[in-house]
PDB file of C-alpha atoms and ligand atoms in Angstrom:
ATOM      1  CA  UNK A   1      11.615  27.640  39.381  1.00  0.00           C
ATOM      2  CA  UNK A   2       7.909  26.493  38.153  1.00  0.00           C
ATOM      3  CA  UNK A   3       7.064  23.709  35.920  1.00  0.00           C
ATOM      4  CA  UNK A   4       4.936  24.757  33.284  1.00  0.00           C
ATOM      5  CA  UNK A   5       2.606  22.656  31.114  1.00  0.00           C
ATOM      6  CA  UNK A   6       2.857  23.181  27.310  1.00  0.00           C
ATOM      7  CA  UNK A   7      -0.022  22.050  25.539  1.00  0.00           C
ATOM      8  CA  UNK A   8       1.898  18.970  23.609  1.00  0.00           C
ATOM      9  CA  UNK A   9       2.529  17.540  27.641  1.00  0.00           C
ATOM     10  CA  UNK A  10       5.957  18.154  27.268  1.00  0.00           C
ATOM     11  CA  UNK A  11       7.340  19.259  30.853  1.00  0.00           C
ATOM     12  CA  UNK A  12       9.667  21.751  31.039  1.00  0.00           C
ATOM     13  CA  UNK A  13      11.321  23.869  33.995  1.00  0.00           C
ATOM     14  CA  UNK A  14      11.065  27.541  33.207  1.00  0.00           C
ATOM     15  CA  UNK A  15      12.449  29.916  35.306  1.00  0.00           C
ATOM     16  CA  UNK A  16       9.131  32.421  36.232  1.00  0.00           C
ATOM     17  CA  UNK A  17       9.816  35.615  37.920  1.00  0.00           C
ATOM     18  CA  UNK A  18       8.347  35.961  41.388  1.00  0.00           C
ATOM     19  CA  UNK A  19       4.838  37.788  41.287  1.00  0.00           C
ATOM     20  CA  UNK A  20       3.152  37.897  44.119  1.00  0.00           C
ATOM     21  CA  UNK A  21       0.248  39.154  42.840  1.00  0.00           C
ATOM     22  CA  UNK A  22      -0.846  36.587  40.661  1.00  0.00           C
ATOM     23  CA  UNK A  23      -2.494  33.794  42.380  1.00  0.00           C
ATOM     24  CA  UNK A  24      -2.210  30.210  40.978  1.00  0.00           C
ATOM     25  CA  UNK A  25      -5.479  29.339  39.937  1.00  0.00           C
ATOM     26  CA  UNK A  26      -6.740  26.517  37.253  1.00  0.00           C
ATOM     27  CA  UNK A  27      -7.478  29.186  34.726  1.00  0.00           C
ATOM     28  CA  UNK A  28      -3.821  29.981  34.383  1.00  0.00           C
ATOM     29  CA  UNK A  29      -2.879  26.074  33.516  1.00  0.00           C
ATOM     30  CA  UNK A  30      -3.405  25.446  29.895  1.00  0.00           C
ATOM     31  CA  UNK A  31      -5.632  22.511  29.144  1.00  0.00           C
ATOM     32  CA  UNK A  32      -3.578  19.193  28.834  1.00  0.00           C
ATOM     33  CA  UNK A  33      -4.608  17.820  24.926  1.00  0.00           C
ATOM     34  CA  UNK A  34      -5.605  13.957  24.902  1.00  0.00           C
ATOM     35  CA  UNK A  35      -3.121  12.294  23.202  1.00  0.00           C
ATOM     36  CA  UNK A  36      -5.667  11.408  20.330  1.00  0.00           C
ATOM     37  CA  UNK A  37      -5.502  15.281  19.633  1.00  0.00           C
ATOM     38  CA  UNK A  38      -1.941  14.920  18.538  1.00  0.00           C
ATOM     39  CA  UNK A  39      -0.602  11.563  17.854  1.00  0.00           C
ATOM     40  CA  UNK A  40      -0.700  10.697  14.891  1.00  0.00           C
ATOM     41  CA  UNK A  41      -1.991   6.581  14.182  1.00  0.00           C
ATOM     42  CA  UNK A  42       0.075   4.238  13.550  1.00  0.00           C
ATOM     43  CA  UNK A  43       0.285   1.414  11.167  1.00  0.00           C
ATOM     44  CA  UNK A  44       0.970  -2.523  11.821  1.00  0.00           C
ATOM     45  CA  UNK A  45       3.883  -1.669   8.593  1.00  0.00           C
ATOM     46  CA  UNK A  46       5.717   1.283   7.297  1.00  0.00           C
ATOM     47  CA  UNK A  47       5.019   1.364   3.363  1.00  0.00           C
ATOM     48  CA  UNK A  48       6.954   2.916   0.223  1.00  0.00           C
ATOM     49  CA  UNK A  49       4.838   4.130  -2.616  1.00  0.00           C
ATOM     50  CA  UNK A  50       6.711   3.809  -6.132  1.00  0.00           C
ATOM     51  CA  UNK A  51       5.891   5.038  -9.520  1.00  0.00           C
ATOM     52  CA  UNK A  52       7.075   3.587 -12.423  1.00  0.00           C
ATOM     53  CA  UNK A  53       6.754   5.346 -16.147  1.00  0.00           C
ATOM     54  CA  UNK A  54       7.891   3.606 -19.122  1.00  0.00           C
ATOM     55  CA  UNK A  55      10.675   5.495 -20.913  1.00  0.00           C
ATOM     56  CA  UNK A  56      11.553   2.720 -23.359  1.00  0.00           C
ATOM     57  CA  UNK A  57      14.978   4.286 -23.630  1.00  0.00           C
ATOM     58  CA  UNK A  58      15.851   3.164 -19.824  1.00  0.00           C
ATOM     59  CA  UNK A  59      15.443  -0.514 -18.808  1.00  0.00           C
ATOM     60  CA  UNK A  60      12.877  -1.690 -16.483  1.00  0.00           C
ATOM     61  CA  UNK A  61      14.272  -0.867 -13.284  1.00  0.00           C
ATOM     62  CA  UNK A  62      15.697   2.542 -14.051  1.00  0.00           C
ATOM     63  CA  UNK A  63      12.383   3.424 -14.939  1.00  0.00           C
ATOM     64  CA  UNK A  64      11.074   2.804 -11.551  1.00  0.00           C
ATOM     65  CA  UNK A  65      10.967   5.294  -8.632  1.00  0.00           C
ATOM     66  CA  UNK A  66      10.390   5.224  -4.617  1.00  0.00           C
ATOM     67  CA  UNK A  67       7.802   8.249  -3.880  1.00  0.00           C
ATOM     68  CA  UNK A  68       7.628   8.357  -0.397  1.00  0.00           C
ATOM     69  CA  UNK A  69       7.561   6.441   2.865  1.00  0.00           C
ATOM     70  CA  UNK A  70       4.732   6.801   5.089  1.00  0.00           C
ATOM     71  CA  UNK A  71       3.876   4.686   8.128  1.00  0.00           C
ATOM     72  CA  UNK A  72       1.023   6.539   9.835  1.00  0.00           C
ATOM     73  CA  UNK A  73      -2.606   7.057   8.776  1.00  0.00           C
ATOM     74  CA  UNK A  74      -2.674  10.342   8.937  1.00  0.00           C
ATOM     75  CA  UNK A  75       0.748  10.338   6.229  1.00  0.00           C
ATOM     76  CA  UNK A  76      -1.021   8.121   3.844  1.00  0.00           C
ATOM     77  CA  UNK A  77      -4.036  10.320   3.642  1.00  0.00           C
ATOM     78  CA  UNK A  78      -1.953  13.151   2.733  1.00  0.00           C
ATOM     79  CA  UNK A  79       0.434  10.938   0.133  1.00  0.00           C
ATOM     80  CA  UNK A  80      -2.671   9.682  -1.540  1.00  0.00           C
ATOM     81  CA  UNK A  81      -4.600  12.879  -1.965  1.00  0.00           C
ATOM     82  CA  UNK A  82      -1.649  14.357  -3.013  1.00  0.00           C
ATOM     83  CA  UNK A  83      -0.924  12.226  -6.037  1.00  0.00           C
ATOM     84  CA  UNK A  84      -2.790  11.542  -9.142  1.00  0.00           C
ATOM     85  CA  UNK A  85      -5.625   9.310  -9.363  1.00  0.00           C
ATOM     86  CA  UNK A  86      -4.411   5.918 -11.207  1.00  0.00           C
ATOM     87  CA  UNK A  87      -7.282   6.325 -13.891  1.00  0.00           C
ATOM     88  CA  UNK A  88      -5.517   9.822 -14.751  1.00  0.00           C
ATOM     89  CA  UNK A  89      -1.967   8.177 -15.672  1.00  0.00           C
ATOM     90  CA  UNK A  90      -0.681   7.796 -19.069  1.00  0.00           C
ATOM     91  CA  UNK A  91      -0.785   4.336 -20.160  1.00  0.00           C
ATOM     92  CA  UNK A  92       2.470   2.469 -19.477  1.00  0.00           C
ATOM     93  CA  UNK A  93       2.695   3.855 -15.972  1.00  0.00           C
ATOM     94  CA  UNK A  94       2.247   1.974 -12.835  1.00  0.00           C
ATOM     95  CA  UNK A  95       1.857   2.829  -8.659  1.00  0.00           C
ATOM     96  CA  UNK A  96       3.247   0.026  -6.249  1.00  0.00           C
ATOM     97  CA  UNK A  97       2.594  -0.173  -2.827  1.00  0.00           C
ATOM     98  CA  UNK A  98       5.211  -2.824  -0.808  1.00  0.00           C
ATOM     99  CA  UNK A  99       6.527  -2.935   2.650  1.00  0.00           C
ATOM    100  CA  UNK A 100       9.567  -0.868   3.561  1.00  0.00           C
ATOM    101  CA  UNK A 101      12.594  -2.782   2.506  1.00  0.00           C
ATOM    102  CA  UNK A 102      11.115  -5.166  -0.398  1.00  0.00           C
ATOM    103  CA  UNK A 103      11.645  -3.839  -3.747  1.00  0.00           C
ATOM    104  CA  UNK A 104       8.333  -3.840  -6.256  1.00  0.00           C
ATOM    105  CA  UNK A 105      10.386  -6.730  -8.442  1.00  0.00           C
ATOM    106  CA  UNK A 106      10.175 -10.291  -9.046  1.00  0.00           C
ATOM    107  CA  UNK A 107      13.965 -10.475  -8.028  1.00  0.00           C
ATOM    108  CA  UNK A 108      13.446  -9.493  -4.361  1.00  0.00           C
ATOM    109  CA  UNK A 109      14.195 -12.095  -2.060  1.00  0.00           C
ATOM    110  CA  UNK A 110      10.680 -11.963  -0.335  1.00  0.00           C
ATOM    111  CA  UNK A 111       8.924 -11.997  -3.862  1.00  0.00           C
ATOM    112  CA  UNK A 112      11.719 -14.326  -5.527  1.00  0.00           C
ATOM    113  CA  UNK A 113       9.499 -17.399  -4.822  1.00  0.00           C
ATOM    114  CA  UNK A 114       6.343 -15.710  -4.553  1.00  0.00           C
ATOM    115  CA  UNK A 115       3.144 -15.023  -6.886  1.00  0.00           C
ATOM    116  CA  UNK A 116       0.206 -12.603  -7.472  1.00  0.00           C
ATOM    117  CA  UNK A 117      -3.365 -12.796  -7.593  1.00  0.00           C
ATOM    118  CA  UNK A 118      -4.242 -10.424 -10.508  1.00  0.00           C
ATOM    119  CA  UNK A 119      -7.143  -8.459 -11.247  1.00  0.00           C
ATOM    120  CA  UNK A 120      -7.851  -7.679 -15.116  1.00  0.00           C
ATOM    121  CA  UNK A 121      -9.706  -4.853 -15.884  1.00  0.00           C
ATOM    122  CA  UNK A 122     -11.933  -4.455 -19.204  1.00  0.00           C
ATOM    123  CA  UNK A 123     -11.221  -1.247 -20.796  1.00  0.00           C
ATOM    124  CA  UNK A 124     -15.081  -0.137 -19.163  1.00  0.00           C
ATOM    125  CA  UNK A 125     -13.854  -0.732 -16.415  1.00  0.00           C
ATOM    126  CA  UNK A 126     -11.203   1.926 -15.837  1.00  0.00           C
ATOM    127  CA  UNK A 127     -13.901   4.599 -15.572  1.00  0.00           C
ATOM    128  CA  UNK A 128     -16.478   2.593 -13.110  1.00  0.00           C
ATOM    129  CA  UNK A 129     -13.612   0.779 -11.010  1.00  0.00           C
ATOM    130  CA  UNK A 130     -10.268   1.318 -11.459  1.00  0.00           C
ATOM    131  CA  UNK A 131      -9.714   4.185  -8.525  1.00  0.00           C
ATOM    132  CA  UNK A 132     -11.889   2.375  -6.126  1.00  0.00           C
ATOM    133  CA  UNK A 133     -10.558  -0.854  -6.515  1.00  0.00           C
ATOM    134  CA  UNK A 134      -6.723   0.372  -5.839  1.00  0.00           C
ATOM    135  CA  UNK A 135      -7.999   2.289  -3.350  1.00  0.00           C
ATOM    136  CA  UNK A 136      -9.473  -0.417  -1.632  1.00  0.00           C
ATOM    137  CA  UNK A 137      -6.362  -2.850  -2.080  1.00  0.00           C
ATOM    138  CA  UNK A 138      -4.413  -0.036  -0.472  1.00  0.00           C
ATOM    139  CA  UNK A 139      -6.485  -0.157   2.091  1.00  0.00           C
ATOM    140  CA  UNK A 140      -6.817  -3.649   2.338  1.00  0.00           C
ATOM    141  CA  UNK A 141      -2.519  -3.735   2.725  1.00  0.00           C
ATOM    142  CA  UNK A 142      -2.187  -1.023   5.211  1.00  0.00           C
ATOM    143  CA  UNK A 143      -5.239  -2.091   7.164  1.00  0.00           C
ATOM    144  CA  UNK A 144      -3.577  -5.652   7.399  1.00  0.00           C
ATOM    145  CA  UNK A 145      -7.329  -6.802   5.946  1.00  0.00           C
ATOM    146  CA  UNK A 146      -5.802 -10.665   5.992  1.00  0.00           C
ATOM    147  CA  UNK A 147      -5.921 -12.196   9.169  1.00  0.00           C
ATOM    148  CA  UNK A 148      -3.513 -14.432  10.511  1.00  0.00           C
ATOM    149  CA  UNK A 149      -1.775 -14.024   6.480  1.00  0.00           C
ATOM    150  CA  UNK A 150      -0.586 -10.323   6.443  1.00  0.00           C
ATOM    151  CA  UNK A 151       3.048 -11.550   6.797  1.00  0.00           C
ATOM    152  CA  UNK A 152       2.497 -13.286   3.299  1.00  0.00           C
ATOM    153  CA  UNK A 153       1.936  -9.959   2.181  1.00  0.00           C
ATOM    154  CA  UNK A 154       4.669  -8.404   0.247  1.00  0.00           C
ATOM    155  CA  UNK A 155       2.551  -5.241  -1.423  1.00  0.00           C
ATOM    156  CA  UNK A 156       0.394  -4.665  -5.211  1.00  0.00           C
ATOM    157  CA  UNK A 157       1.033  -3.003  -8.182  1.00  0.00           C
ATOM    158  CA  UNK A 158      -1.538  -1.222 -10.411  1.00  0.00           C
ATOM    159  CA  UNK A 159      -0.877  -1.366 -13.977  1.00  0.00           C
ATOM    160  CA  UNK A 160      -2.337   1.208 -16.383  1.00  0.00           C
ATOM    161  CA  UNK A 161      -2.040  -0.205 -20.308  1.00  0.00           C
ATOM    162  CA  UNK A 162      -4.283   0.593 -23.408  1.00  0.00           C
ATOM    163  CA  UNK A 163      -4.911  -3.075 -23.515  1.00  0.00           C
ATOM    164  CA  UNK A 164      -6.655  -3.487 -20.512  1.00  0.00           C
ATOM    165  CA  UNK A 165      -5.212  -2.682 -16.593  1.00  0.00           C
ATOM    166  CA  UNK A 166      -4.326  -4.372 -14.077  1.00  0.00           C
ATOM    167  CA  UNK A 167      -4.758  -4.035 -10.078  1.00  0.00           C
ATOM    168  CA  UNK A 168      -2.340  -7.213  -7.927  1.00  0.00           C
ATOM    169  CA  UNK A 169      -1.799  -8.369  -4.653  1.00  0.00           C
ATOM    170  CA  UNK A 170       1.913 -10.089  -4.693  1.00  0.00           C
ATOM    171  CA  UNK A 171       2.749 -12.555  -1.890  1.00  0.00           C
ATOM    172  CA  UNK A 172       6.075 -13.894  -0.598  1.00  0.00           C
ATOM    173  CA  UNK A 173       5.572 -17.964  -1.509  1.00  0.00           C
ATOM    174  CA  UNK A 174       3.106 -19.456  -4.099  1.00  0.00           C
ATOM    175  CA  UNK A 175       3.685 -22.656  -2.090  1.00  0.00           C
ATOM    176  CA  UNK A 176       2.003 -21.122   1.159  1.00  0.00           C
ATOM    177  CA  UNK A 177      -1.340 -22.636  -0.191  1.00  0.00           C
ATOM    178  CA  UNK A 178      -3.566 -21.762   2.911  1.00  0.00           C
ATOM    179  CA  UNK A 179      -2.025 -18.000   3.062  1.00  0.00           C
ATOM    180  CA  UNK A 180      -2.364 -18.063  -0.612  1.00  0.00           C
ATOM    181  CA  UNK A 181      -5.913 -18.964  -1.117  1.00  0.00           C
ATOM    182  CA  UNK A 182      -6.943 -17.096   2.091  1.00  0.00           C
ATOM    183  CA  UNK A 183      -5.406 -14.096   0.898  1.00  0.00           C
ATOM    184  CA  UNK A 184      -7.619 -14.345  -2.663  1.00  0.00           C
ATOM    185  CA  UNK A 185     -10.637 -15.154  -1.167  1.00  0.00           C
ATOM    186  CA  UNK A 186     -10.549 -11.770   1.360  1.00  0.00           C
ATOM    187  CA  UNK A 187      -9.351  -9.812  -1.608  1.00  0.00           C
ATOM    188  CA  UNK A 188     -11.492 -10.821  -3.812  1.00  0.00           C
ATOM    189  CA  UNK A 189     -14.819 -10.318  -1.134  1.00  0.00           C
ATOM    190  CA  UNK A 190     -13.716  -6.808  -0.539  1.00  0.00           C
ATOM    191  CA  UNK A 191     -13.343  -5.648  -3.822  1.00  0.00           C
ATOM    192  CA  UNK A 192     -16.850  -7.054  -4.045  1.00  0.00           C
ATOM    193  CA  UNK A 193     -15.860  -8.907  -7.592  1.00  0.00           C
ATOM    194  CA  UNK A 194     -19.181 -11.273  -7.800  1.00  0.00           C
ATOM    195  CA  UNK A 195     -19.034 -14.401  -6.914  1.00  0.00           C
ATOM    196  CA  UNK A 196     -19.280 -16.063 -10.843  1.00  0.00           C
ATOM    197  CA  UNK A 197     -16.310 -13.930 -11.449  1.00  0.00           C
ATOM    198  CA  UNK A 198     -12.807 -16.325 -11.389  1.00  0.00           C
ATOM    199  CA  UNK A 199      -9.274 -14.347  -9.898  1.00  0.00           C
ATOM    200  CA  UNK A 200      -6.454 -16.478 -10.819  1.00  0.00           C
ATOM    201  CA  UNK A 201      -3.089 -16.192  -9.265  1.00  0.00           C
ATOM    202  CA  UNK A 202       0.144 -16.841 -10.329  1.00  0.00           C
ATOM    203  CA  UNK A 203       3.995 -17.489  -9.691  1.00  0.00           C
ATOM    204  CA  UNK A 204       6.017 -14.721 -10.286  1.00  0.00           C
ATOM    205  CA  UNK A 205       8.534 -17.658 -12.030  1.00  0.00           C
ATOM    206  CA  UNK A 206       5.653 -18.580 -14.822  1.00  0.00           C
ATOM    207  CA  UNK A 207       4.923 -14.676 -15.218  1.00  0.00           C
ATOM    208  CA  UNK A 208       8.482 -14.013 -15.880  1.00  0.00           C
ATOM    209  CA  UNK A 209       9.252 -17.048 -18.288  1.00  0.00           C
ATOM    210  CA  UNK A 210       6.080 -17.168 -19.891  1.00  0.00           C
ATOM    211  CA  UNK A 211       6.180 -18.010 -23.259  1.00  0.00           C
ATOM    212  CA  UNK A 212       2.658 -16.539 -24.449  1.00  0.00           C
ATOM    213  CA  UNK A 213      -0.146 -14.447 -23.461  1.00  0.00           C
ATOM    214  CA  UNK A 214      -2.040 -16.602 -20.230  1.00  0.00           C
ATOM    215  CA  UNK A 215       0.122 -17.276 -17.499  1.00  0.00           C
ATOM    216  CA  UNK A 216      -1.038 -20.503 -15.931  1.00  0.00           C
ATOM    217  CA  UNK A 217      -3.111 -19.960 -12.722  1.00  0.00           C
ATOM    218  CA  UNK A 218      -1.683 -21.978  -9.517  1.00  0.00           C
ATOM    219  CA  UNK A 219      -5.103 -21.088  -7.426  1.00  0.00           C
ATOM    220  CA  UNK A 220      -8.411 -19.474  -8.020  1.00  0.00           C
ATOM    221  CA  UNK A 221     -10.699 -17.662  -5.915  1.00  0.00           C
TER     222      UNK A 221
HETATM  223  P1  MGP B 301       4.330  -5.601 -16.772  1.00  0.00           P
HETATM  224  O1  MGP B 301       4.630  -4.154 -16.691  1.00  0.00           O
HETATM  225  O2  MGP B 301       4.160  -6.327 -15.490  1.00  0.00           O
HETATM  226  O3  MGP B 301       3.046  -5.901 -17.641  1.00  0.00           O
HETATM  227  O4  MGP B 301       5.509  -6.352 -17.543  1.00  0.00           O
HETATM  228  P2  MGP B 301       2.558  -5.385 -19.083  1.00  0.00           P
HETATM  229  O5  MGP B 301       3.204  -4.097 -19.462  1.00  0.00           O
HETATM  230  O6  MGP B 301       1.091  -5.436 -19.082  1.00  0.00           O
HETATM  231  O7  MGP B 301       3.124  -6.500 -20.051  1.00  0.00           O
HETATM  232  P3  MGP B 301       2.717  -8.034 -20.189  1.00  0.00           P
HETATM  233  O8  MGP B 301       3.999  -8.694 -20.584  1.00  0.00           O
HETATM  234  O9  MGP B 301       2.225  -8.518 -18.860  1.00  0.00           O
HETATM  235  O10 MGP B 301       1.672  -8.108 -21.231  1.00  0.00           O
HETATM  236  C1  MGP B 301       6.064  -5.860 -18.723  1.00  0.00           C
HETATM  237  C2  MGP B 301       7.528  -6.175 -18.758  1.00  0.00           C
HETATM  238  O11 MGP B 301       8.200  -5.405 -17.751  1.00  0.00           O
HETATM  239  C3  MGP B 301       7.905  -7.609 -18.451  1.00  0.00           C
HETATM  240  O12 MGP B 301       7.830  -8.454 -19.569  1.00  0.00           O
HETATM  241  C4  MGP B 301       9.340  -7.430 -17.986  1.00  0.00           C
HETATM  242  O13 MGP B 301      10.192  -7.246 -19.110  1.00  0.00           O
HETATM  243  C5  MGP B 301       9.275  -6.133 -17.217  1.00  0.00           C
HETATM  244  N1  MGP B 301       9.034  -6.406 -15.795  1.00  0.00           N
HETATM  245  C6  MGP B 301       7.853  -6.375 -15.154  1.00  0.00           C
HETATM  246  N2  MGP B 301       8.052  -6.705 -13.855  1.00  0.00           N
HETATM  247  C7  MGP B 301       7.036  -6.769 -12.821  1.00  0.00           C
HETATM  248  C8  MGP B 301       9.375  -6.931 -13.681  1.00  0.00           C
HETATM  249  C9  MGP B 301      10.175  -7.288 -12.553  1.00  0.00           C
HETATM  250  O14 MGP B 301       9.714  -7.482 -11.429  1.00  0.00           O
HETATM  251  N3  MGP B 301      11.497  -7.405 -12.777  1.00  0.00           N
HETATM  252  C10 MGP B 301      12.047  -7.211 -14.019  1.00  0.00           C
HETATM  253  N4  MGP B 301      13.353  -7.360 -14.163  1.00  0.00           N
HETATM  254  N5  MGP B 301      11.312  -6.859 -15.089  1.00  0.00           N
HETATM  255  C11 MGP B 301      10.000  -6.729 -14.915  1.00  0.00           C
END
């Protein structure tokens, strides 16, 4: 019996027939890969990707779907250059990017008492930032970009509309002021939205109940 080395470093015991004319020498031991060669990186969360398209003859949460589950880097790499670019959608549609096991919906328990900070797009603004700005908000969730506040985290939700779209960051409690605001102010520096430029954020409860067009902001940024 010899153990031989595959290249993956898995040992195994192989029975190898006697030779006695082959000499053990380094040049017959495969290289040993580093594990950086192979592993693939992991990430702080495991994530679900959903898709929602707006069939008017379904209600709202029929119309929403789980893509795919992805918890390395390597895996969302491959999700996100496999799917289309937001600014390609048809209006109505939206991409949302939560942890594994919280539902993109006001009525999940860890968004039930929880709130957004919303981005509004101009209609311009689709063409010139749209893509980069989801991109970066992805990579601002899966890169835990928010200090000692990621757990506030709950995921964000790009909405393409005619009117105008959307990019949000949705957080577990509107009440966790220091998360809250620390989580706008990050956000808001590394989408590099200037300065004079005002993010609101709001409950999830006023969003839902609101009555007409502005949802009242509980912070700014
Ligand atoms: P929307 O898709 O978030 O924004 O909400 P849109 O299309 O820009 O519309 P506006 O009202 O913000 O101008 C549209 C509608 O989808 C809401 O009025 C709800 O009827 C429904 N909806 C949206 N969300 C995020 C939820 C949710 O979490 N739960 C439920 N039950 N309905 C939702």
């Amino acid at each position: 019996m010899a153990t031989v080395l595959l290249p993956l470093c898995v040992k195994v015991s192989t029975p190898v027939p006697p030779n006695p004319e082959m000499e053990i020498c380094e040049a017959n031991i495969p290289k040993v890969l580093s594990p950086e060669s192979y592993i693939k990186h992991p990430l702080q969360n495991r994530w679900a990707l959903w898709f929602f398209k707006n069939d008017k003859s379904k209600t709202w949460q029929a119309n929403l779907r789980l893509i795919s589950k992805f918890d390395t880097v390597e895996d969302f790499w491959a999700l996100y250059n496999h799917i289309q670019l937001s600014s390609n959608l048809m209006s109505g549609c939206d991409y949302a990017l939560f942890k594994d096991g919280i539902e993109p919906m006001w009525e999940d328990e860890r968004n039930h008492r929880g709130g957004r900070w919303l981005i509004t797009l101009s209609k311009h603004q689709r063409k010139a930032d749209l893509d980069r700005f989801w991109l970066e908000t992805l990579l601002c969730l899966i890169g835990e970009a928010f200090d000692d506040h990621n757990d506030d985290v709950c995921g964000a939700v790009i909405n393409v509309r005619a009117k105008g779209d959307k990019i949000a960051v949705w957080t577990t409690e509107y009440d966790n002021k220091e998360a809250v605001t620390h989580i706008g102010r990050v956000y808001k520096e590394k989408l590099g939205v200037p300065t004079k430029v005002i993010i609101g954020y709001q409950s999830h409860a006023d969003t839902a109940t609101k009555s007409g067009s502005l949802t009242k902001n509980k912070f700014v940024a």
